[in-house]
PDB file of C-alpha atoms in Angstrom:
ATOM      1  CA  MET K  17      32.151 -14.905  -7.633  1.00 50.00           C
ATOM      2  CA  LYS K  18      28.271 -14.790  -7.028  1.00 57.00           C
ATOM      3  CA  THR K  19      26.992 -14.311  -3.579  1.00 64.00           C
ATOM      4  CA  THR K  20      23.132 -14.728  -2.693  1.00 73.00           C
ATOM      5  CA  LEU K  21      21.773 -12.329   0.222  1.00 76.00           C
ATOM      6  CA  SER K  22      18.410 -13.662   1.645  1.00 83.00           C
ATOM      7  CA  THR K  23      15.303 -10.988   1.441  1.00 85.00           C
ATOM      8  CA  TRP K  24      15.497 -10.437   5.013  1.00 86.00           C
ATOM      9  CA  LYS K  25      19.076 -10.065   5.192  1.00 89.00           C
ATOM     10  CA  LEU K  26      18.746  -7.331   2.366  1.00 88.00           C
ATOM     11  CA  ASN K  27      16.167  -5.370   4.338  1.00 89.00           C
ATOM     12  CA  VAL K  28      18.014  -5.253   7.347  1.00 90.00           C
ATOM     13  CA  ARG K  29      20.822  -3.719   5.793  1.00 91.00           C
ATOM     14  CA  LEU K  30      19.134  -1.172   3.947  1.00 91.00           C
ATOM     15  CA  VAL K  31      17.562  -0.323   7.203  1.00 92.00           C
ATOM     16  CA  ARG K  32      21.040   0.130   9.020  1.00 92.00           C
ATOM     17  CA  TYR K  33      22.436   2.249   6.176  1.00 91.00           C
ATOM     18  CA  GLN K  34      19.426   4.845   6.780  1.00 90.00           C
ATOM     19  CA  TRP K  35      18.646   3.713  10.478  1.00 92.00           C
ATOM     20  CA  ARG K  36      18.020   7.452  11.288  1.00 94.00           C
ATOM     21  CA  ALA K  37      15.324   8.393   8.720  1.00 94.00           C
ATOM     22  CA  TYR K  38      14.021   4.738   8.932  1.00 95.00           C
ATOM     23  CA  SER K  39      13.341   5.130  12.572  1.00 95.00           C
ATOM     24  CA  LEU K  40      11.689   8.175  12.528  1.00 96.00           C
ATOM     25  CA  HIS K  41       9.533   7.020   9.642  1.00 95.00           C
ATOM     26  CA  PHE K  42       8.334   4.033  12.004  1.00 95.00           C
ATOM     27  CA  VAL K  43       7.359   6.520  14.350  1.00 95.00           C
ATOM     28  CA  PHE K  44       5.563   9.012  12.592  1.00 95.00           C
ATOM     29  CA  THR K  45       3.815   5.817  10.643  1.00 94.00           C
ATOM     30  CA  VAL K  46       2.865   4.422  14.137  1.00 93.00           C
ATOM     31  CA  LEU K  47       1.384   7.588  15.274  1.00 94.00           C
ATOM     32  CA  LEU K  48      -0.242   8.305  12.166  1.00 93.00           C
ATOM     33  CA  PHE K  49      -2.302   5.333  12.111  1.00 92.00           C
ATOM     34  CA  ILE K  50      -3.044   4.718  15.777  1.00 91.00           C
ATOM     35  CA  GLU K  51      -4.316   8.854  15.649  1.00 91.00           C
ATOM     36  CA  GLN K  52      -7.581   7.506  13.514  1.00 89.00           C
ATOM     37  CA  LEU K  53      -8.875   6.063  16.679  1.00 90.00           C
ATOM     38  CA  ALA K  54      -9.410   9.169  18.262  1.00 89.00           C
ATOM     39  CA  PRO K  55     -11.770  11.170  15.738  1.00 89.00           C
ATOM     40  CA  GLY K  56     -14.429   8.130  16.130  1.00 87.00           C
ATOM     41  CA  LEU K  57     -14.098   8.608  20.069  1.00 87.00           C
ATOM     42  CA  ILE K  58     -14.730  12.138  19.663  1.00 88.00           C
ATOM     43  CA  VAL K  59     -17.517  12.090  16.738  1.00 87.00           C
ATOM     44  CA  ARG K  60     -19.013   9.635  19.286  1.00 86.00           C
ATOM     45  CA  ALA K  61     -19.300  11.646  22.109  1.00 85.00           C
ATOM     46  CA  VAL K  62     -20.458  14.695  20.096  1.00 84.00           C
ATOM     47  CA  PHE K  63     -23.275  12.980  18.678  1.00 83.00           C
ATOM     48  CA  ASP K  64     -24.174  11.533  22.146  1.00 81.00           C
ATOM     49  CA  ARG K  65     -24.155  15.017  23.387  1.00 80.00           C
ATOM     50  CA  LEU K  66     -26.434  16.461  20.511  1.00 79.00           C
ATOM     51  CA  SER K  67     -28.849  13.438  21.049  1.00 73.00           C
ATOM     52  CA  GLY K  68     -29.121  13.924  24.608  1.00 69.00           C
ATOM     53  CA  GLN K  69     -27.302  10.970  26.057  1.00 62.00           C
ATOM     54  CA  ALA K  70     -24.847  13.122  28.294  1.00 53.00           C
ATOM     55  CA  ALA K  71     -23.662   9.973  29.982  1.00 54.00           C
ATOM     56  CA  ALA K  72     -21.503   9.071  27.398  1.00 55.00           C
ATOM     57  CA  ALA K  73     -20.905  12.255  26.012  1.00 62.00           C
ATOM     58  CA  ARG K  74     -17.209  12.727  26.999  1.00 65.00           C
ATOM     59  CA  PHE K  75     -13.549  12.028  25.467  1.00 66.00           C
ATOM     60  CA  LEU K  76     -10.419  12.576  27.855  1.00 66.00           C
ATOM     61  CA  GLY K  77     -12.875  13.978  30.419  1.00 69.00           C
ATOM     62  CA  ILE K  78     -13.965  17.000  28.427  1.00 72.00           C
ATOM     63  CA  GLU K  79     -17.607  17.321  28.264  1.00 71.00           C
ATOM     64  CA  SER K  80     -18.475  20.734  26.390  1.00 76.00           C
ATOM     65  CA  LEU K  81     -19.654  20.242  23.073  1.00 77.00           C
ATOM     66  CA  TRP K  82     -17.284  23.163  21.996  1.00 83.00           C
ATOM     67  CA  GLY K  83     -14.642  21.466  23.894  1.00 84.00           C
ATOM     68  CA  LEU K  84     -15.132  18.386  21.867  1.00 83.00           C
ATOM     69  CA  VAL K  85     -14.710  20.361  18.729  1.00 85.00           C
ATOM     70  CA  ALA K  86     -11.824  22.032  19.289  1.00 89.00           C
ATOM     71  CA  LEU K  87      -9.824  18.889  20.428  1.00 89.00           C
ATOM     72  CA  TYR K  88     -11.217  17.005  17.054  1.00 89.00           C
ATOM     73  CA  LEU K  89      -9.704  20.194  14.960  1.00 92.00           C
ATOM     74  CA  LEU K  90      -6.631  19.966  17.126  1.00 92.00           C
ATOM     75  CA  ILE K  91      -6.118  16.317  16.471  1.00 91.00           C
ATOM     76  CA  LYS K  92      -6.768  16.763  12.841  1.00 91.00           C
ATOM     77  CA  VAL K  93      -3.942  19.457  12.733  1.00 93.00           C
ATOM     78  CA  ALA K  94      -1.738  17.035  14.424  1.00 93.00           C
ATOM     79  CA  ARG K  95      -2.414  14.608  11.590  1.00 93.00           C
ATOM     80  CA  VAL K  96      -1.288  16.908   9.053  1.00 93.00           C
ATOM     81  CA  LEU K  97       1.885  17.160  10.743  1.00 94.00           C
ATOM     82  CA  LEU K  98       2.260  13.664  11.367  1.00 94.00           C
ATOM     83  CA  SER K  99       1.400  13.190   7.380  1.00 94.00           C
ATOM     84  CA  ILE K 100       4.336  15.173   6.834  1.00 95.00           C
ATOM     85  CA  GLY K 101       6.573  13.597   8.905  1.00 94.00           C
ATOM     86  CA  TYR K 102       5.538  10.377   7.606  1.00 94.00           C
ATOM     87  CA  GLU K 103       6.042  11.393   3.926  1.00 94.00           C
ATOM     88  CA  TRP K 104       9.151  13.109   4.580  1.00 95.00           C
ATOM     89  CA  TYR K 105      11.278  10.724   6.151  1.00 95.00           C
ATOM     90  CA  GLY K 106       9.420   7.638   4.548  1.00 93.00           C
ATOM     91  CA  MET K 107      10.760   9.375   0.823  1.00 93.00           C
ATOM     92  CA  THR K 108      14.040  10.132   2.284  1.00 94.00           C
ATOM     93  CA  PHE K 109      14.726   6.583   3.396  1.00 95.00           C
ATOM     94  CA  ARG K 110      13.438   5.253  -0.031  1.00 93.00           C
ATOM     95  CA  LEU K 111      15.282   7.821  -2.112  1.00 92.00           C
ATOM     96  CA  LEU K 112      18.829   7.441  -0.414  1.00 93.00           C
ATOM     97  CA  ALA K 113      18.659   3.680  -0.124  1.00 92.00           C
ATOM     98  CA  GLY K 114      17.429   3.510  -3.592  1.00 90.00           C
ATOM     99  CA  SER K 115      20.878   5.788  -4.561  1.00 89.00           C
ATOM    100  CA  LEU K 116      22.881   3.059  -2.809  1.00 91.00           C
ATOM    101  CA  LEU K 117      21.346   0.360  -4.761  1.00 89.00           C
ATOM    102  CA  ARG K 118      21.735   1.993  -7.961  1.00 88.00           C
ATOM    103  CA  ALA K 119      25.414   3.234  -7.243  1.00 89.00           C
ATOM    104  CA  ASN K 120      26.335  -0.739  -6.436  1.00 87.00           C
ATOM    105  CA  LEU K 121      24.423  -1.717  -9.751  1.00 84.00           C
ATOM    106  CA  LEU K 122      26.706   0.670 -11.964  1.00 84.00           C
ATOM    107  CA  ALA K 123      29.459  -0.270  -9.890  1.00 86.00           C
ATOM    108  CA  GLY K 124      29.171  -3.889 -10.415  1.00 83.00           C
ATOM    109  CA  ILE K 125      28.639  -3.333 -14.088  1.00 81.00           C
ATOM    110  CA  LEU K 126      31.815  -1.613 -14.326  1.00 83.00           C
ATOM    111  CA  ARG K 127      33.684  -4.052 -12.699  1.00 83.00           C
ATOM    112  CA  ARG K 128      32.959  -6.358 -15.412  1.00 78.00           C
ATOM    113  CA  ALA K 129      35.091  -7.563 -17.922  1.00 76.00           C
ATOM    114  CA  GLY K 130      35.277  -5.583 -21.328  1.00 69.00           C
ATOM    115  CA  ASP K 131      34.250  -8.977 -23.043  1.00 67.00           C
ATOM    116  CA  GLN K 132      31.616 -10.158 -20.581  1.00 74.00           C
ATOM    117  CA  PRO K 133      28.327  -8.744 -21.803  1.00 74.00           C
ATOM    118  CA  LEU K 134      25.658  -7.744 -19.405  1.00 73.00           C
ATOM    119  CA  PRO K 135      22.629 -10.786 -18.804  1.00 73.00           C
ATOM    120  CA  VAL K 136      20.179  -8.382 -20.398  1.00 68.00           C
ATOM    121  CA  ALA K 137      19.979  -5.935 -23.216  1.00 66.00           C
ATOM    122  CA  PRO K 138      20.722  -2.111 -22.261  1.00 66.00           C
ATOM    123  CA  GLY K 139      17.341  -0.904 -22.318  1.00 64.00           C
ATOM    124  CA  GLU K 140      16.436  -3.870 -20.104  1.00 68.00           C
ATOM    125  CA  ALA K 141      19.224  -2.910 -17.681  1.00 70.00           C
ATOM    126  CA  LEU K 142      17.864   0.668 -17.601  1.00 71.00           C
ATOM    127  CA  ASN K 143      14.482  -0.809 -16.158  1.00 69.00           C
ATOM    128  CA  ARG K 144      16.347  -2.263 -13.180  1.00 73.00           C
ATOM    129  CA  PHE K 145      17.464   1.211 -12.243  1.00 74.00           C
ATOM    130  CA  ARG K 146      14.215   3.229 -12.479  1.00 70.00           C
ATOM    131  CA  HIS K 147      12.397   4.493  -9.222  1.00 65.00           C
ATOM    132  CA  TYR K 148       9.359   2.758 -10.311  1.00 66.00           C
ATOM    133  CA  GLY K 149      11.001  -0.650 -11.303  1.00 70.00           C
ATOM    134  CA  ASP K 150      13.279  -2.744  -9.555  1.00 79.00           C
ATOM    135  CA  VAL K 151      15.115  -0.214  -7.269  1.00 84.00           C
ATOM    136  CA  GLY K 152      11.938   1.369  -6.232  1.00 82.00           C
ATOM    137  CA  GLU K 153      10.287  -2.100  -5.550  1.00 84.00           C
ATOM    138  CA  VAL K 154      13.216  -3.068  -3.269  1.00 87.00           C
ATOM    139  CA  THR K 155      13.683   0.212  -1.443  1.00 89.00           C
ATOM    140  CA  ASP K 156       9.813   0.628  -1.012  1.00 89.00           C
ATOM    141  CA  PHE K 157       9.327  -2.721   0.860  1.00 89.00           C
ATOM    142  CA  PRO K 158      11.161  -2.139   4.208  1.00 92.00           C
ATOM    143  CA  THR K 159       8.594   0.911   4.766  1.00 91.00           C
ATOM    144  CA  TRP K 160       5.754  -1.453   4.745  1.00 89.00           C
ATOM    145  CA  ILE K 161       6.601  -3.192   8.041  1.00 89.00           C
ATOM    146  CA  PRO K 162       5.977  -0.353  10.259  1.00 91.00           C
ATOM    147  CA  ASP K 163       2.918   0.330   7.823  1.00 90.00           C
ATOM    148  CA  GLN K 164       1.340  -2.965   8.166  1.00 88.00           C
ATOM    149  CA  ALA K 165       2.342  -2.933  11.795  1.00 89.00           C
ATOM    150  CA  ALA K 166       0.729   0.233  12.689  1.00 90.00           C
ATOM    151  CA  LYS K 167      -2.346  -0.640  10.449  1.00 89.00           C
ATOM    152  CA  TRP K 168      -3.268  -3.972  12.323  1.00 89.00           C
ATOM    153  CA  VAL K 169      -2.531  -2.383  15.694  1.00 90.00           C
ATOM    154  CA  ALA K 170      -4.838   0.418  15.106  1.00 90.00           C
ATOM    155  CA  ALA K 171      -7.367  -2.032  13.276  1.00 88.00           C
ATOM    156  CA  ALA K 172      -7.631  -4.459  16.132  1.00 89.00           C
ATOM    157  CA  ILE K 173      -8.064  -1.691  18.818  1.00 92.00           C
ATOM    158  CA  ALA K 174     -10.746  -0.010  16.782  1.00 90.00           C
ATOM    159  CA  VAL K 175     -12.438  -3.698  16.437  1.00 88.00           C
ATOM    160  CA  ALA K 176     -12.295  -4.442  19.927  1.00 91.00           C
ATOM    161  CA  ILE K 177     -13.877  -0.778  20.674  1.00 89.00           C
ATOM    162  CA  MET K 178     -16.793  -1.772  18.339  1.00 87.00           C
ATOM    163  CA  ALA K 179     -17.185  -5.093  19.639  1.00 88.00           C
ATOM    164  CA  SER K 180     -17.464  -3.826  23.197  1.00 87.00           C
ATOM    165  CA  ILE K 181     -20.288  -1.660  22.126  1.00 85.00           C
ATOM    166  CA  ASP K 182     -22.111  -4.239  19.973  1.00 84.00           C
ATOM    167  CA  LEU K 183     -20.579  -7.789  19.084  1.00 85.00           C
ATOM    168  CA  GLY K 184     -23.238  -8.639  16.775  1.00 84.00           C
ATOM    169  CA  ILE K 185     -22.743  -5.874  14.468  1.00 83.00           C
ATOM    170  CA  THR K 186     -19.072  -6.022  14.426  1.00 83.00           C
ATOM    171  CA  LEU K 187     -19.406  -9.616  13.456  1.00 83.00           C
ATOM    172  CA  VAL K 188     -21.966  -9.103  10.684  1.00 80.00           C
ATOM    173  CA  ILE K 189     -19.712  -6.289   9.346  1.00 79.00           C
ATOM    174  CA  PHE K 190     -16.373  -8.108   8.956  1.00 78.00           C
ATOM    175  CA  LEU K 191     -17.167 -11.953   8.640  1.00 78.00           C
ATOM    176  CA  PRO K 192     -17.583 -11.128   4.981  1.00 76.00           C
ATOM    177  CA  LEU K 193     -14.268  -9.712   4.696  1.00 75.00           C
ATOM    178  CA  VAL K 194     -12.683 -13.058   5.719  1.00 76.00           C
ATOM    179  CA  PHE K 195     -14.219 -14.899   2.440  1.00 77.00           C
ATOM    180  CA  VAL K 196     -12.057 -11.945   0.723  1.00 75.00           C
ATOM    181  CA  ILE K 197      -8.963 -12.934   2.258  1.00 76.00           C
ATOM    182  CA  PHE K 198      -9.396 -16.449   1.012  1.00 77.00           C
ATOM    183  CA  LEU K 199     -10.704 -15.485  -2.436  1.00 76.00           C
ATOM    184  CA  THR K 200      -7.177 -12.914  -2.652  1.00 76.00           C
ATOM    185  CA  ARG K 201      -5.081 -15.706  -1.789  1.00 76.00           C
ATOM    186  CA  LEU K 202      -6.566 -17.995  -4.239  1.00 78.00           C
ATOM    187  CA  PHE K 203      -5.986 -15.655  -7.089  1.00 77.00           C
ATOM    188  CA  TRP K 204      -2.562 -14.303  -5.747  1.00 78.00           C
ATOM    189  CA  GLY K 205      -0.515 -16.708  -7.718  1.00 78.00           C
ATOM    190  CA  ARG K 206      -2.089 -15.854 -10.960  1.00 80.00           C
ATOM    191  CA  ILE K 207      -1.862 -12.117 -10.110  1.00 80.00           C
ATOM    192  CA  LEU K 208       2.012 -12.855  -9.119  1.00 81.00           C
ATOM    193  CA  ALA K 209       2.378 -14.562 -12.521  1.00 83.00           C
ATOM    194  CA  GLY K 210       0.390 -11.401 -14.209  1.00 83.00           C
ATOM    195  CA  TYR K 211       3.103  -9.246 -12.758  1.00 82.00           C
ATOM    196  CA  ARG K 212       6.226 -11.635 -13.811  1.00 84.00           C
ATOM    197  CA  GLN K 213       4.882 -11.368 -17.622  1.00 84.00           C
ATOM    198  CA  ALA K 214       4.011  -7.739 -17.392  1.00 83.00           C
ATOM    199  CA  ARG K 215       7.572  -6.919 -16.353  1.00 80.00           C
ATOM    200  CA  GLN K 216       8.869  -9.551 -18.949  1.00 81.00           C
ATOM    201  CA  ALA K 217       6.926  -7.772 -21.592  1.00 83.00           C
ATOM    202  CA  GLY K 218       8.120  -4.348 -20.767  1.00 80.00           C
ATOM    203  CA  ASP K 219      11.841  -5.718 -20.743  1.00 77.00           C
ATOM    204  CA  GLU K 220      10.946  -6.875 -24.322  1.00 81.00           C
ATOM    205  CA  VAL K 221       9.898  -3.371 -25.215  1.00 81.00           C
ATOM    206  CA  SER K 222      12.841  -1.802 -23.843  1.00 77.00           C
ATOM    207  CA  GLY K 223      15.399  -3.820 -24.790  1.00 77.00           C
ATOM    208  CA  PHE K 224      14.275  -3.556 -28.424  1.00 81.00           C
ATOM    209  CA  LEU K 225      14.347  -0.231 -28.458  1.00 79.00           C
ATOM    210  CA  GLY K 226      17.710  -0.040 -26.887  1.00 75.00           C
ATOM    211  CA  GLU K 227      18.795  -2.210 -29.893  1.00 79.00           C
ATOM    212  CA  VAL K 228      16.853  -0.384 -32.655  1.00 80.00           C
ATOM    213  CA  PHE K 229      18.672   3.039 -30.953  1.00 78.00           C
ATOM    214  CA  ASN K 230      22.224   1.123 -31.506  1.00 77.00           C
ATOM    215  CA  ALA K 231      21.724  -0.158 -34.767  1.00 80.00           C
ATOM    216  CA  VAL K 232      20.321   3.082 -36.361  1.00 79.00           C
ATOM    217  CA  GLN K 233      22.090   2.896 -39.564  1.00 81.00           C
ATOM    218  CA  ALA K 234      22.066  -0.851 -39.737  1.00 81.00           C
ATOM    219  CA  VAL K 235      18.135  -0.609 -39.775  1.00 78.00           C
ATOM    220  CA  LYS K 236      18.384   2.270 -42.375  1.00 82.00           C
ATOM    221  CA  VAL K 237      20.806   0.483 -44.536  1.00 77.00           C
ATOM    222  CA  ALA K 238      18.607  -2.703 -44.670  1.00 80.00           C
ATOM    223  CA  GLY K 239      15.558  -0.733 -45.306  1.00 81.00           C
ATOM    224  CA  ALA K 240      13.870  -2.770 -42.414  1.00 80.00           C
ATOM    225  CA  GLU K 241      12.009   0.686 -40.790  1.00 83.00           C
ATOM    226  CA  GLN K 242       8.637  -1.266 -41.802  1.00 85.00           C
ATOM    227  CA  ALA K 243       9.717  -4.375 -39.923  1.00 85.00           C
ATOM    228  CA  VAL K 244      10.993  -2.840 -36.966  1.00 83.00           C
ATOM    229  CA  ALA K 245       7.757  -0.762 -36.603  1.00 85.00           C
ATOM    230  CA  ALA K 246       5.707  -3.781 -37.122  1.00 87.00           C
ATOM    231  CA  HIS K 247       7.756  -5.725 -34.233  1.00 85.00           C
ATOM    232  CA  LEU K 248       7.879  -3.105 -31.916  1.00 83.00           C
ATOM    233  CA  GLU K 249       3.758  -3.012 -32.753  1.00 88.00           C
ATOM    234  CA  ARG K 250       3.517  -6.790 -31.797  1.00 88.00           C
ATOM    235  CA  LEU K 251       5.638  -6.466 -28.560  1.00 87.00           C
ATOM    236  CA  ASN K 252       3.296  -3.388 -27.617  1.00 86.00           C
ATOM    237  CA  GLN K 253       0.421  -5.618 -28.307  1.00 88.00           C
ATOM    238  CA  ARG K 254       1.736  -8.585 -26.243  1.00 88.00           C
ATOM    239  CA  ARG K 255       2.390  -5.775 -23.450  1.00 86.00           C
ATOM    240  CA  GLY K 256      -0.997  -4.468 -23.744  1.00 88.00           C
ATOM    241  CA  ALA K 257      -2.549  -7.792 -23.372  1.00 88.00           C
ATOM    242  CA  VAL K 258      -1.023  -8.885 -20.206  1.00 87.00           C
ATOM    243  CA  GLU K 259      -1.205  -5.585 -18.361  1.00 86.00           C
ATOM    244  CA  LEU K 260      -5.233  -5.647 -19.294  1.00 87.00           C
ATOM    245  CA  ARG K 261      -5.492  -9.388 -17.733  1.00 85.00           C
ATOM    246  CA  LEU K 262      -3.489  -8.310 -14.681  1.00 84.00           C
ATOM    247  CA  THR K 263      -5.477  -4.997 -14.083  1.00 85.00           C
ATOM    248  CA  PHE K 264      -8.980  -7.153 -14.776  1.00 85.00           C
ATOM    249  CA  PHE K 265      -7.988  -9.594 -11.896  1.00 81.00           C
ATOM    250  CA  ARG K 266      -6.747  -6.681  -9.452  1.00 81.00           C
ATOM    251  CA  ARG K 267     -10.339  -4.811 -10.195  1.00 83.00           C
ATOM    252  CA  LEU K 268     -11.956  -7.998  -9.848  1.00 81.00           C
ATOM    253  CA  LEU K 269     -10.656  -8.721  -6.136  1.00 78.00           C
ATOM    254  CA  ASP K 270     -10.850  -4.678  -5.370  1.00 78.00           C
ATOM    255  CA  ALA K 271     -14.657  -5.255  -6.710  1.00 80.00           C
ATOM    256  CA  LEU K 272     -15.367  -8.228  -4.362  1.00 77.00           C
ATOM    257  CA  ASN K 273     -13.673  -6.412  -1.658  1.00 76.00           C
ATOM    258  CA  ASN K 274     -16.055  -3.184  -2.046  1.00 76.00           C
ATOM    259  CA  ALA K 275     -18.844  -5.353  -2.494  1.00 79.00           C
ATOM    260  CA  ALA K 276     -18.253  -7.348   0.850  1.00 76.00           C
ATOM    261  CA  VAL K 277     -17.781  -3.913   2.473  1.00 75.00           C
ATOM    262  CA  SER K 278     -20.709  -2.709   1.188  1.00 77.00           C
ATOM    263  CA  PHE K 279     -22.712  -5.671   2.110  1.00 78.00           C
ATOM    264  CA  GLY K 280     -21.437  -4.978   5.784  1.00 75.00           C
ATOM    265  CA  ILE K 281     -22.454  -1.675   6.002  1.00 76.00           C
ATOM    266  CA  GLY K 282     -25.775  -2.137   4.444  1.00 80.00           C
ATOM    267  CA  VAL K 283     -26.718  -4.915   7.200  1.00 79.00           C
ATOM    268  CA  MET K 284     -25.261  -2.669   9.965  1.00 78.00           C
ATOM    269  CA  LEU K 285     -27.686   0.116   8.812  1.00 78.00           C
ATOM    270  CA  LEU K 286     -30.421  -2.278   9.686  1.00 82.00           C
ATOM    271  CA  MET K 287     -29.279  -3.737  12.559  1.00 81.00           C
ATOM    272  CA  ALA K 288     -28.291  -0.361  14.111  1.00 79.00           C
ATOM    273  CA  GLY K 289     -31.730   1.223  13.434  1.00 77.00           C
ATOM    274  CA  VAL K 290     -33.185  -1.882  14.990  1.00 78.00           C
ATOM    275  CA  ALA K 291     -30.589  -1.359  18.235  1.00 79.00           C
ATOM    276  CA  ILE K 292     -31.190   2.316  18.351  1.00 77.00           C
ATOM    277  CA  ARG K 293     -34.821   2.049  18.466  1.00 77.00           C
ATOM    278  CA  GLY K 294     -34.195  -0.475  21.598  1.00 74.00           C
ATOM    279  CA  GLY K 295     -31.661   1.912  23.307  1.00 72.00           C
ATOM    280  CA  GLY K 296     -28.749  -0.210  23.142  1.00 73.00           C
ATOM    281  CA  PHE K 297     -27.016   1.595  20.280  1.00 78.00           C
ATOM    282  CA  SER K 298     -26.716   5.110  20.466  1.00 81.00           C
ATOM    283  CA  VAL K 299     -26.369   7.565  17.419  1.00 83.00           C
ATOM    284  CA  GLY K 300     -22.817   8.244  18.709  1.00 82.00           C
ATOM    285  CA  ASP K 301     -21.851   4.472  18.472  1.00 84.00           C
ATOM    286  CA  PHE K 302     -23.193   4.656  14.757  1.00 84.00           C
ATOM    287  CA  ALA K 303     -21.268   7.329  14.260  1.00 84.00           C
ATOM    288  CA  LEU K 304     -18.102   5.805  15.668  1.00 87.00           C
ATOM    289  CA  PHE K 305     -18.639   2.446  13.309  1.00 86.00           C
ATOM    290  CA  VAL K 306     -19.336   4.536  10.623  1.00 83.00           C
ATOM    291  CA  SER K 307     -15.655   6.354  10.885  1.00 85.00           C
ATOM    292  CA  TYR K 308     -13.801   3.273  11.886  1.00 86.00           C
ATOM    293  CA  LEU K 309     -15.072   1.369   8.802  1.00 81.00           C
ATOM    294  CA  ALA K 310     -13.124   3.889   6.693  1.00 76.00           C
ATOM    295  CA  PHE K 311      -9.585   1.981   7.894  1.00 81.00           C
ATOM    296  CA  THR K 312     -10.589  -1.032   9.382  1.00 82.00           C
ATOM    297  CA  THR K 313     -12.334  -2.763   6.039  1.00 76.00           C
ATOM    298  CA  GLN K 314      -8.871  -2.031   3.938  1.00 76.00           C
ATOM    299  CA  VAL K 315      -7.034  -4.575   6.242  1.00 76.00           C
ATOM    300  CA  PRO K 316      -8.451  -7.700   5.529  1.00 69.00           C
ATOM    301  CA  SER K 317      -7.925  -7.196   1.739  1.00 65.00           C
ATOM    302  CA  GLU K 318      -4.394  -6.243   2.437  1.00 69.00           C
ATOM    303  CA  LEU K 319      -3.749  -9.471   4.124  1.00 68.00           C
ATOM    304  CA  GLY K 320      -4.899 -11.529   1.511  1.00 59.00           C
TER     305      GLY K 320
END
């Protein structure tokens, strides 16, 4: 009897299976992305100190230039340590949860009656077990929850800081990215269809190879080597065409997102120059904006 498990129930069970590794990964993820806020504030204080704007040249009460530099290096070292924890516990969760899924898949196959064939060819079935196949996708999804939550919290705080400095420049940077969100949603159905077609084309190649290896003697007796090679070439050509279309749409969206970011940065440079000459925008503010753009501009495209 077949049972259906909803996506969220499946993810909850995977998390409960390795809740310690997942919890530690969650903590390291949040700390890693929130940590991105500190270097920008330190850089702002350093540049304001160098440009003679001592009133704003402090962070956490530290006014000394070398003290700020030392704090910046300390935060970078802390980021390396956080990155190790982030990767270690993230991979621990994915690999152990993947092992559970593979064991359950294999157990399900062994429980089948001997006269009951698999719903797919043996070569296609192997694709379901691969780390970069179905198992990898399923076990990777739960780790996206802390990843996206931490990114949005960090980006929201960064945008709030930027808006408190200069709301106009902040809007100029991020309003074009709203267009990218809607554009991504417009193409997303086609991209998902491309993923399905790519997986199906890959399954056809793997399935055919598996059948050929199981029938090598029959192919040789029939003298069908050339026909088999020609059919395999056609399958690979179809797979290549599908992958090419998928890559084209993904790269097109990436290019549009990069163009929107570049446009915002270019306008920001013009507006910042005017604001700096007017005294309402410091060199440190400009350095902070540049520092935060590296991660805040990625979030809208991921939302799309």
